[in-house]
Amino acid sequence: MPTDRLDKFISSQSGISRKESRIAIKQGKVTVNRMICTDPQTKVDPQTCKISLDNVLFNYKKNVYIMLNKPKGVLSASMDKNRETVVSLVNDEQYKNRNLFPVGRLDKDTTGFLIITDDGDFAHKVISPKSKIEKKYLVTVEGKIDVSTMRKFALGITLADGTACLPAKLNILNNSTDKSVAEVTIMEGKYHQIKRMFGMVDLPVVELSRLSIGRLKLDKTLREGEYREMEIFEIQTILHTRQ
Ligand code: URA
């Protein structure tokens, strides 16, 4: 039976500090299974105990999974001294005491689907190429995407530094000598991977946006900079995705 200290539970679930939660407990504002509990050190089972603060029952969440539509100009990091980060965009009080971080990185000028979580195992699974979880991007490049580019992507591009990329899918949506638009699907997240892959075929990337992770698409109702918590079935949709 997993147990937590009551003050730790209150703090993690509400966003208030451990000190504030100890005070609230001592003031009789907290109930455990409908009984007022004034000892902050009480051990509770977060899965089964019904715990309330100020008469509001907690809906216990071990971890949180947030879908963010990343805007341009924001750093994919938890914290930065001077620059805005994706985690600083998720600024609800309730998440304050969770160690949130982004699942992988999108470049500063890339937009789209990014997950913010405090679940390291989940993040590892999503990022690891071994999981074969596909990430689909919408890309705009300068120039025309030809058949030989499609073939090279399908075989797996070797980057300028010798790094071999796994085969990638390329679905051309709009092709012209000036600018072309395509969907690219990869299973890895190497540094600047898509820009470097297109760089190898002399097609500079001018716009990049992530559309989906596994079989889960970015919620179209989220505008850039907006986010929402993900549902359990959405997490499962991502994890159960296999090629
Ligand atoms: N590939 C890139 O080049 N940039 C991203 O942000 C994501 C994939």
PDB file of C-alpha atoms and ligand atoms in Angstrom:
ATOM      1  CA  MET A   1       0.000   0.000   0.000  1.00  0.00           C
ATOM      2  CA  PRO A   2       1.766   3.222  -1.139  1.00  0.00           C
ATOM      3  CA  THR A   3       1.735   5.979   1.471  1.00  0.00           C
ATOM      4  CA  ASP A   4       2.436   9.689   1.532  1.00  0.00           C
ATOM      5  CA  ARG A   5       2.652  12.193   4.346  1.00  0.00           C
ATOM      6  CA  LEU A   6      -0.527  14.245   4.491  1.00  0.00           C
ATOM      7  CA  ASP A   7       1.285  17.607   4.170  1.00  0.00           C
ATOM      8  CA  LYS A   8       3.194  16.308   1.125  1.00  0.00           C
ATOM      9  CA  PHE A   9      -0.007  15.077  -0.478  1.00  0.00           C
ATOM     10  CA  ILE A  10      -1.764  18.437   0.048  1.00  0.00           C
ATOM     11  CA  SER A  11       1.204  20.350  -1.287  1.00  0.00           C
ATOM     12  CA  SER A  12       1.670  18.202  -4.415  1.00  0.00           C
ATOM     13  CA  GLN A  13      -2.012  18.190  -5.336  1.00  0.00           C
ATOM     14  CA  SER A  14      -2.884  21.817  -4.587  1.00  0.00           C
ATOM     15  CA  GLY A  15       0.281  23.760  -5.401  1.00  0.00           C
ATOM     16  CA  ILE A  16       0.513  25.395  -1.965  1.00  0.00           C
ATOM     17  CA  SER A  17       3.833  25.070  -0.106  1.00  0.00           C
ATOM     18  CA  ARG A  18       4.578  22.342   2.455  1.00  0.00           C
ATOM     19  CA  LYS A  19       4.592  25.033   5.157  1.00  0.00           C
ATOM     20  CA  GLU A  20       1.179  26.356   4.060  1.00  0.00           C
ATOM     21  CA  SER A  21      -0.213  22.847   3.924  1.00  0.00           C
ATOM     22  CA  ARG A  22       1.047  22.108   7.473  1.00  0.00           C
ATOM     23  CA  ILE A  23      -0.663  25.284   8.701  1.00  0.00           C
ATOM     24  CA  ALA A  24      -3.927  24.393   6.920  1.00  0.00           C
ATOM     25  CA  ILE A  25      -3.831  20.893   8.439  1.00  0.00           C
ATOM     26  CA  LYS A  26      -3.208  22.223  11.966  1.00  0.00           C
ATOM     27  CA  GLN A  27      -6.066  24.700  11.483  1.00  0.00           C
ATOM     28  CA  GLY A  28      -8.451  21.774  10.894  1.00  0.00           C
ATOM     29  CA  LYS A  29      -9.057  22.587   7.230  1.00  0.00           C
ATOM     30  CA  VAL A  30      -8.159  19.093   6.021  1.00  0.00           C
ATOM     31  CA  THR A  31     -10.221  15.921   6.225  1.00  0.00           C
ATOM     32  CA  VAL A  32      -9.141  12.348   5.557  1.00  0.00           C
ATOM     33  CA  ASN A  33     -12.050  10.017   4.860  1.00  0.00           C
ATOM     34  CA  ARG A  34     -14.438  12.697   6.202  1.00  0.00           C
ATOM     35  CA  MET A  35     -12.619  13.069   9.556  1.00  0.00           C
ATOM     36  CA  ILE A  36     -10.703  16.235  10.364  1.00  0.00           C
ATOM     37  CA  CYS A  37      -7.018  15.408  10.616  1.00  0.00           C
ATOM     38  CA  THR A  38      -4.664  17.904  12.327  1.00  0.00           C
ATOM     39  CA  ASP A  39      -1.405  15.921  12.162  1.00  0.00           C
ATOM     40  CA  PRO A  40       0.645  16.826   9.050  1.00  0.00           C
ATOM     41  CA  GLN A  41       2.708  13.640   9.446  1.00  0.00           C
ATOM     42  CA  THR A  42      -0.281  11.325   9.080  1.00  0.00           C
ATOM     43  CA  LYS A  43       0.376   8.654   6.460  1.00  0.00           C
ATOM     44  CA  VAL A  44      -2.257   8.451   3.759  1.00  0.00           C
ATOM     45  CA  ASP A  45      -2.753   6.204   0.760  1.00  0.00           C
ATOM     46  CA  PRO A  46      -3.279   8.682  -2.104  1.00  0.00           C
ATOM     47  CA  GLN A  47      -5.049   6.053  -4.205  1.00  0.00           C
ATOM     48  CA  THR A  48      -7.751   5.172  -1.704  1.00  0.00           C
ATOM     49  CA  CYS A  49      -8.060   7.985   0.884  1.00  0.00           C
ATOM     50  CA  LYS A  50     -10.662  10.686   0.299  1.00  0.00           C
ATOM     51  CA  ILE A  51      -8.869  13.878   1.214  1.00  0.00           C
ATOM     52  CA  SER A  52     -10.283  17.395   1.220  1.00  0.00           C
ATOM     53  CA  LEU A  53      -8.993  20.915   1.845  1.00  0.00           C
ATOM     54  CA  ASP A  54     -11.501  23.630   2.723  1.00  0.00           C
ATOM     55  CA  ASN A  55     -14.305  21.151   1.968  1.00  0.00           C
ATOM     56  CA  VAL A  56     -13.083  20.543  -1.559  1.00  0.00           C
ATOM     57  CA  LEU A  57     -12.247  16.914  -2.303  1.00  0.00           C
ATOM     58  CA  PHE A  58      -9.008  16.230  -4.189  1.00  0.00           C
ATOM     59  CA  ASN A  59      -9.141  14.267  -7.397  1.00  0.00           C
ATOM     60  CA  TYR A  60      -5.752  12.585  -6.885  1.00  0.00           C
ATOM     61  CA  LYS A  61      -3.345  12.670  -9.798  1.00  0.00           C
ATOM     62  CA  LYS A  62      -0.013  10.909  -9.439  1.00  0.00           C
ATOM     63  CA  ASN A  63       1.215  12.587 -12.603  1.00  0.00           C
ATOM     64  CA  VAL A  64      -0.076  15.186 -15.003  1.00  0.00           C
ATOM     65  CA  TYR A  65       0.131  15.220 -18.795  1.00  0.00           C
ATOM     66  CA  ILE A  66      -0.444  18.530 -20.518  1.00  0.00           C
ATOM     67  CA  MET A  67      -0.967  19.072 -24.228  1.00  0.00           C
ATOM     68  CA  LEU A  68       0.518  22.395 -25.300  1.00  0.00           C
ATOM     69  CA  ASN A  69       0.284  24.069 -28.684  1.00  0.00           C
ATOM     70  CA  LYS A  70       3.770  25.545 -28.571  1.00  0.00           C
ATOM     71  CA  PRO A  71       4.078  29.036 -29.989  1.00  0.00           C
ATOM     72  CA  LYS A  72       7.144  30.395 -31.775  1.00  0.00           C
ATOM     73  CA  GLY A  73       9.848  32.084 -29.746  1.00  0.00           C
ATOM     74  CA  VAL A  74       9.505  29.936 -26.627  1.00  0.00           C
ATOM     75  CA  LEU A  75      12.281  27.651 -25.392  1.00  0.00           C
ATOM     76  CA  SER A  76      11.615  23.914 -24.897  1.00  0.00           C
ATOM     77  CA  ALA A  77      12.958  23.783 -21.349  1.00  0.00           C
ATOM     78  CA  SER A  78      11.732  23.794 -17.759  1.00  0.00           C
ATOM     79  CA  MET A  79      13.488  26.945 -16.664  1.00  0.00           C
ATOM     80  CA  ASP A  80      15.666  29.674 -18.106  1.00  0.00           C
ATOM     81  CA  LYS A  81      17.023  32.786 -16.426  1.00  0.00           C
ATOM     82  CA  ASN A  82      16.064  35.206 -19.144  1.00  0.00           C
ATOM     83  CA  ARG A  83      13.863  33.513 -21.695  1.00  0.00           C
ATOM     84  CA  GLU A  84      10.286  32.302 -21.640  1.00  0.00           C
ATOM     85  CA  THR A  85      10.012  28.513 -21.506  1.00  0.00           C
ATOM     86  CA  VAL A  86       7.256  26.063 -22.402  1.00  0.00           C
ATOM     87  CA  VAL A  87       6.911  25.148 -18.711  1.00  0.00           C
ATOM     88  CA  SER A  88       6.537  28.793 -17.706  1.00  0.00           C
ATOM     89  CA  LEU A  89       3.522  28.955 -20.057  1.00  0.00           C
ATOM     90  CA  VAL A  90       1.792  26.302 -17.911  1.00  0.00           C
ATOM     91  CA  ASN A  91       1.388  28.624 -14.982  1.00  0.00           C
ATOM     92  CA  ASP A  92      -1.570  27.229 -13.000  1.00  0.00           C
ATOM     93  CA  GLU A  93      -1.163  27.266  -9.217  1.00  0.00           C
ATOM     94  CA  GLN A  94      -2.129  23.572  -9.006  1.00  0.00           C
ATOM     95  CA  TYR A  95       1.021  22.508 -10.938  1.00  0.00           C
ATOM     96  CA  LYS A  96       3.434  24.652  -8.924  1.00  0.00           C
ATOM     97  CA  ASN A  97       4.935  21.840  -6.846  1.00  0.00           C
ATOM     98  CA  ARG A  98       5.280  19.365  -9.664  1.00  0.00           C
ATOM     99  CA  ASN A  99       8.576  19.071 -11.476  1.00  0.00           C
ATOM    100  CA  LEU A 100       7.194  19.657 -14.935  1.00  0.00           C
ATOM    101  CA  PHE A 101       9.361  19.272 -18.027  1.00  0.00           C
ATOM    102  CA  PRO A 102       8.770  18.985 -21.779  1.00  0.00           C
ATOM    103  CA  VAL A 103       8.725  15.560 -23.423  1.00  0.00           C
ATOM    104  CA  GLY A 104      11.543  16.097 -25.910  1.00  0.00           C
ATOM    105  CA  ARG A 105      12.239  19.395 -27.554  1.00  0.00           C
ATOM    106  CA  LEU A 106      10.867  21.507 -30.339  1.00  0.00           C
ATOM    107  CA  ASP A 107      13.136  24.235 -31.691  1.00  0.00           C
ATOM    108  CA  LYS A 108      12.431  27.796 -30.617  1.00  0.00           C
ATOM    109  CA  ASP A 109      10.870  28.598 -34.001  1.00  0.00           C
ATOM    110  CA  THR A 110       8.886  25.325 -34.235  1.00  0.00           C
ATOM    111  CA  THR A 111       5.225  25.350 -33.254  1.00  0.00           C
ATOM    112  CA  GLY A 112       2.725  22.632 -32.388  1.00  0.00           C
ATOM    113  CA  PHE A 113       2.165  19.603 -30.192  1.00  0.00           C
ATOM    114  CA  LEU A 114       4.377  19.373 -27.126  1.00  0.00           C
ATOM    115  CA  ILE A 115       3.631  17.380 -23.978  1.00  0.00           C
ATOM    116  CA  ILE A 116       4.542  18.762 -20.560  1.00  0.00           C
ATOM    117  CA  THR A 117       4.607  16.220 -17.737  1.00  0.00           C
ATOM    118  CA  ASP A 118       6.155  15.148 -14.445  1.00  0.00           C
ATOM    119  CA  ASP A 119       6.270  11.472 -15.480  1.00  0.00           C
ATOM    120  CA  GLY A 120       9.829  10.523 -16.445  1.00  0.00           C
ATOM    121  CA  ASP A 121       8.989   6.959 -17.514  1.00  0.00           C
ATOM    122  CA  PHE A 122       6.293   8.179 -19.883  1.00  0.00           C
ATOM    123  CA  ALA A 123       8.641  10.792 -21.364  1.00  0.00           C
ATOM    124  CA  HIS A 124      11.333   8.200 -21.905  1.00  0.00           C
ATOM    125  CA  LYS A 125       8.928   5.888 -23.718  1.00  0.00           C
ATOM    126  CA  VAL A 126       7.681   8.648 -25.996  1.00  0.00           C
ATOM    127  CA  ILE A 127      11.160   9.868 -26.884  1.00  0.00           C
ATOM    128  CA  SER A 128      12.979   6.554 -27.259  1.00  0.00           C
ATOM    129  CA  PRO A 129      13.312   5.443 -30.913  1.00  0.00           C
ATOM    130  CA  LYS A 130      12.936   1.881 -29.581  1.00  0.00           C
ATOM    131  CA  SER A 131       9.271   2.632 -28.821  1.00  0.00           C
ATOM    132  CA  LYS A 132       8.750   3.464 -32.510  1.00  0.00           C
ATOM    133  CA  ILE A 133       6.294   6.210 -31.659  1.00  0.00           C
ATOM    134  CA  GLU A 134       5.903   8.358 -34.746  1.00  0.00           C
ATOM    135  CA  LYS A 135       5.965  12.152 -34.673  1.00  0.00           C
ATOM    136  CA  LYS A 136       4.327  13.892 -37.604  1.00  0.00           C
ATOM    137  CA  TYR A 137       5.249  17.420 -38.679  1.00  0.00           C
ATOM    138  CA  LEU A 138       3.967  19.880 -41.240  1.00  0.00           C
ATOM    139  CA  VAL A 139       6.926  21.386 -43.032  1.00  0.00           C
ATOM    140  CA  THR A 140       7.287  24.204 -45.538  1.00  0.00           C
ATOM    141  CA  VAL A 141      10.527  24.248 -47.509  1.00  0.00           C
ATOM    142  CA  GLU A 142      12.065  26.552 -50.078  1.00  0.00           C
ATOM    143  CA  GLY A 143      12.130  24.689 -53.389  1.00  0.00           C
ATOM    144  CA  LYS A 144      10.577  21.627 -54.945  1.00  0.00           C
ATOM    145  CA  ILE A 145      10.489  18.207 -53.304  1.00  0.00           C
ATOM    146  CA  ASP A 146      11.276  15.647 -55.989  1.00  0.00           C
ATOM    147  CA  VAL A 147      11.065  11.881 -56.220  1.00  0.00           C
ATOM    148  CA  SER A 148      14.728  11.439 -55.340  1.00  0.00           C
ATOM    149  CA  THR A 149      14.147  13.306 -52.039  1.00  0.00           C
ATOM    150  CA  MET A 150      11.245  11.009 -51.258  1.00  0.00           C
ATOM    151  CA  ARG A 151      13.432   7.993 -51.965  1.00  0.00           C
ATOM    152  CA  LYS A 152      16.272   9.315 -49.786  1.00  0.00           C
ATOM    153  CA  PHE A 153      13.898   9.983 -46.888  1.00  0.00           C
ATOM    154  CA  ALA A 154      12.359   6.528 -47.250  1.00  0.00           C
ATOM    155  CA  LEU A 155      15.794   4.882 -47.101  1.00  0.00           C
ATOM    156  CA  GLY A 156      16.992   7.046 -44.216  1.00  0.00           C
ATOM    157  CA  ILE A 157      19.013  10.211 -44.627  1.00  0.00           C
ATOM    158  CA  THR A 158      22.595  10.385 -43.413  1.00  0.00           C
ATOM    159  CA  LEU A 159      23.264  13.802 -41.908  1.00  0.00           C
ATOM    160  CA  ALA A 160      26.346  15.913 -42.648  1.00  0.00           C
ATOM    161  CA  ASP A 161      28.112  14.682 -39.480  1.00  0.00           C
ATOM    162  CA  GLY A 162      27.590  11.037 -40.499  1.00  0.00           C
ATOM    163  CA  THR A 163      24.571  10.423 -38.233  1.00  0.00           C
ATOM    164  CA  ALA A 164      22.221   7.938 -39.870  1.00  0.00           C
ATOM    165  CA  CYS A 165      18.515   8.694 -39.498  1.00  0.00           C
ATOM    166  CA  LEU A 166      15.841   6.014 -39.526  1.00  0.00           C
ATOM    167  CA  PRO A 167      13.572   5.948 -42.598  1.00  0.00           C
ATOM    168  CA  ALA A 168      11.107   8.840 -42.669  1.00  0.00           C
ATOM    169  CA  LYS A 169       7.754   9.188 -44.420  1.00  0.00           C
ATOM    170  CA  LEU A 170       7.164  12.129 -46.691  1.00  0.00           C
ATOM    171  CA  ASN A 171       3.708  13.057 -47.905  1.00  0.00           C
ATOM    172  CA  ILE A 172       3.741  15.998 -50.303  1.00  0.00           C
ATOM    173  CA  LEU A 173       0.743  18.312 -49.973  1.00  0.00           C
ATOM    174  CA  ASN A 174       1.822  21.134 -52.245  1.00  0.00           C
ATOM    175  CA  ASN A 175       4.814  21.199 -54.544  1.00  0.00           C
ATOM    176  CA  SER A 176       6.238  24.151 -56.469  1.00  0.00           C
ATOM    177  CA  THR A 177       9.687  25.439 -57.428  1.00  0.00           C
ATOM    178  CA  ASP A 178       9.225  28.324 -55.011  1.00  0.00           C
ATOM    179  CA  LYS A 179       7.836  26.686 -51.840  1.00  0.00           C
ATOM    180  CA  SER A 180       6.612  23.193 -51.017  1.00  0.00           C
ATOM    181  CA  VAL A 181       4.531  21.866 -48.167  1.00  0.00           C
ATOM    182  CA  ALA A 182       4.701  18.287 -46.882  1.00  0.00           C
ATOM    183  CA  GLU A 183       3.975  16.075 -43.904  1.00  0.00           C
ATOM    184  CA  VAL A 184       7.074  14.372 -42.520  1.00  0.00           C
ATOM    185  CA  THR A 185       6.920  11.501 -40.074  1.00  0.00           C
ATOM    186  CA  ILE A 186       9.922  10.460 -38.003  1.00  0.00           C
ATOM    187  CA  MET A 187      10.433   8.162 -35.016  1.00  0.00           C
ATOM    188  CA  GLU A 188      13.417   9.956 -33.492  1.00  0.00           C
ATOM    189  CA  GLY A 189      14.142  13.396 -32.123  1.00  0.00           C
ATOM    190  CA  LYS A 190      17.715  14.182 -33.061  1.00  0.00           C
ATOM    191  CA  TYR A 191      18.835  17.774 -32.701  1.00  0.00           C
ATOM    192  CA  HIS A 192      17.267  19.898 -35.495  1.00  0.00           C
ATOM    193  CA  GLN A 193      16.561  16.590 -37.235  1.00  0.00           C
ATOM    194  CA  ILE A 194      14.031  17.671 -39.841  1.00  0.00           C
ATOM    195  CA  LYS A 195      15.886  20.867 -40.714  1.00  0.00           C
ATOM    196  CA  ARG A 196      19.112  18.896 -41.098  1.00  0.00           C
ATOM    197  CA  MET A 197      17.417  16.168 -43.145  1.00  0.00           C
ATOM    198  CA  PHE A 198      16.031  18.730 -45.601  1.00  0.00           C
ATOM    199  CA  GLY A 199      19.377  20.521 -45.496  1.00  0.00           C
ATOM    200  CA  MET A 200      20.962  17.371 -46.969  1.00  0.00           C
ATOM    201  CA  VAL A 201      18.728  17.710 -50.050  1.00  0.00           C
ATOM    202  CA  ASP A 202      19.187  21.506 -50.313  1.00  0.00           C
ATOM    203  CA  LEU A 203      15.661  22.392 -49.242  1.00  0.00           C
ATOM    204  CA  PRO A 204      15.801  24.969 -46.412  1.00  0.00           C
ATOM    205  CA  VAL A 205      12.954  24.631 -43.893  1.00  0.00           C
ATOM    206  CA  VAL A 206      10.999  27.859 -43.470  1.00  0.00           C
ATOM    207  CA  GLU A 207       8.112  26.644 -41.275  1.00  0.00           C
ATOM    208  CA  LEU A 208       7.811  23.636 -39.002  1.00  0.00           C
ATOM    209  CA  SER A 209       4.942  22.523 -36.817  1.00  0.00           C
ATOM    210  CA  ARG A 210       4.303  19.215 -35.014  1.00  0.00           C
ATOM    211  CA  LEU A 211       0.877  17.777 -35.811  1.00  0.00           C
ATOM    212  CA  SER A 212       0.768  14.514 -33.882  1.00  0.00           C
ATOM    213  CA  ILE A 213       2.555  12.164 -31.508  1.00  0.00           C
ATOM    214  CA  GLY A 214       1.754   8.533 -32.138  1.00  0.00           C
ATOM    215  CA  ARG A 215      -1.871   8.380 -33.238  1.00  0.00           C
ATOM    216  CA  LEU A 216      -2.813  11.383 -31.167  1.00  0.00           C
ATOM    217  CA  LYS A 217      -3.322  14.642 -33.024  1.00  0.00           C
ATOM    218  CA  LEU A 218      -2.909  18.074 -31.512  1.00  0.00           C
ATOM    219  CA  ASP A 219      -6.305  19.325 -30.314  1.00  0.00           C
ATOM    220  CA  LYS A 220      -7.361  21.787 -33.020  1.00  0.00           C
ATOM    221  CA  THR A 221      -9.222  23.945 -30.503  1.00  0.00           C
ATOM    222  CA  LEU A 222      -5.930  24.878 -28.811  1.00  0.00           C
ATOM    223  CA  ARG A 223      -4.519  28.074 -30.205  1.00  0.00           C
ATOM    224  CA  GLU A 224      -0.764  28.692 -30.055  1.00  0.00           C
ATOM    225  CA  GLY A 225       0.239  29.133 -26.406  1.00  0.00           C
ATOM    226  CA  GLU A 226      -2.862  27.333 -25.120  1.00  0.00           C
ATOM    227  CA  TYR A 227      -2.819  24.034 -23.243  1.00  0.00           C
ATOM    228  CA  ARG A 228      -5.026  21.527 -21.506  1.00  0.00           C
ATOM    229  CA  GLU A 229      -4.652  18.381 -19.442  1.00  0.00           C
ATOM    230  CA  MET A 230      -4.712  15.185 -21.443  1.00  0.00           C
ATOM    231  CA  GLU A 231      -7.166  12.360 -20.813  1.00  0.00           C
ATOM    232  CA  ILE A 232      -5.943   8.875 -19.856  1.00  0.00           C
ATOM    233  CA  PHE A 233      -7.171   7.455 -23.175  1.00  0.00           C
ATOM    234  CA  GLU A 234      -5.035  10.027 -24.987  1.00  0.00           C
ATOM    235  CA  ILE A 235      -1.933   8.874 -23.090  1.00  0.00           C
ATOM    236  CA  GLN A 236      -2.821   5.292 -23.995  1.00  0.00           C
ATOM    237  CA  THR A 237      -3.368   6.246 -27.621  1.00  0.00           C
ATOM    238  CA  ILE A 238       0.204   7.506 -27.718  1.00  0.00           C
ATOM    239  CA  LEU A 239       1.789   4.601 -25.849  1.00  0.00           C
ATOM    240  CA  HIS A 240       0.008   1.848 -27.698  1.00  0.00           C
ATOM    241  CA  THR A 241       0.943   3.192 -31.061  1.00  0.00           C
ATOM    242  CA  ARG A 242       3.136   0.802 -32.966  1.00  0.00           C
ATOM    243  CA  GLN A 243       4.278   1.014 -36.519  1.00  0.00           C
TER     244      GLN A 243
HETATM  245  N1  URA B   1      13.127  18.738 -36.263  1.00  0.00           N
HETATM  246  C1  URA B   1      13.626  19.989 -36.255  1.00  0.00           C
HETATM  247  O1  URA B   1      14.479  20.309 -37.072  1.00  0.00           O
HETATM  248  N2  URA B   1      13.155  20.858 -35.365  1.00  0.00           N
HETATM  249  C2  URA B   1      12.186  20.569 -34.467  1.00  0.00           C
HETATM  250  O2  URA B   1      11.774  21.426 -33.679  1.00  0.00           O
HETATM  251  C3  URA B   1      11.671  19.264 -34.484  1.00  0.00           C
HETATM  252  C4  URA B   1      12.154  18.359 -35.376  1.00  0.00           C
END
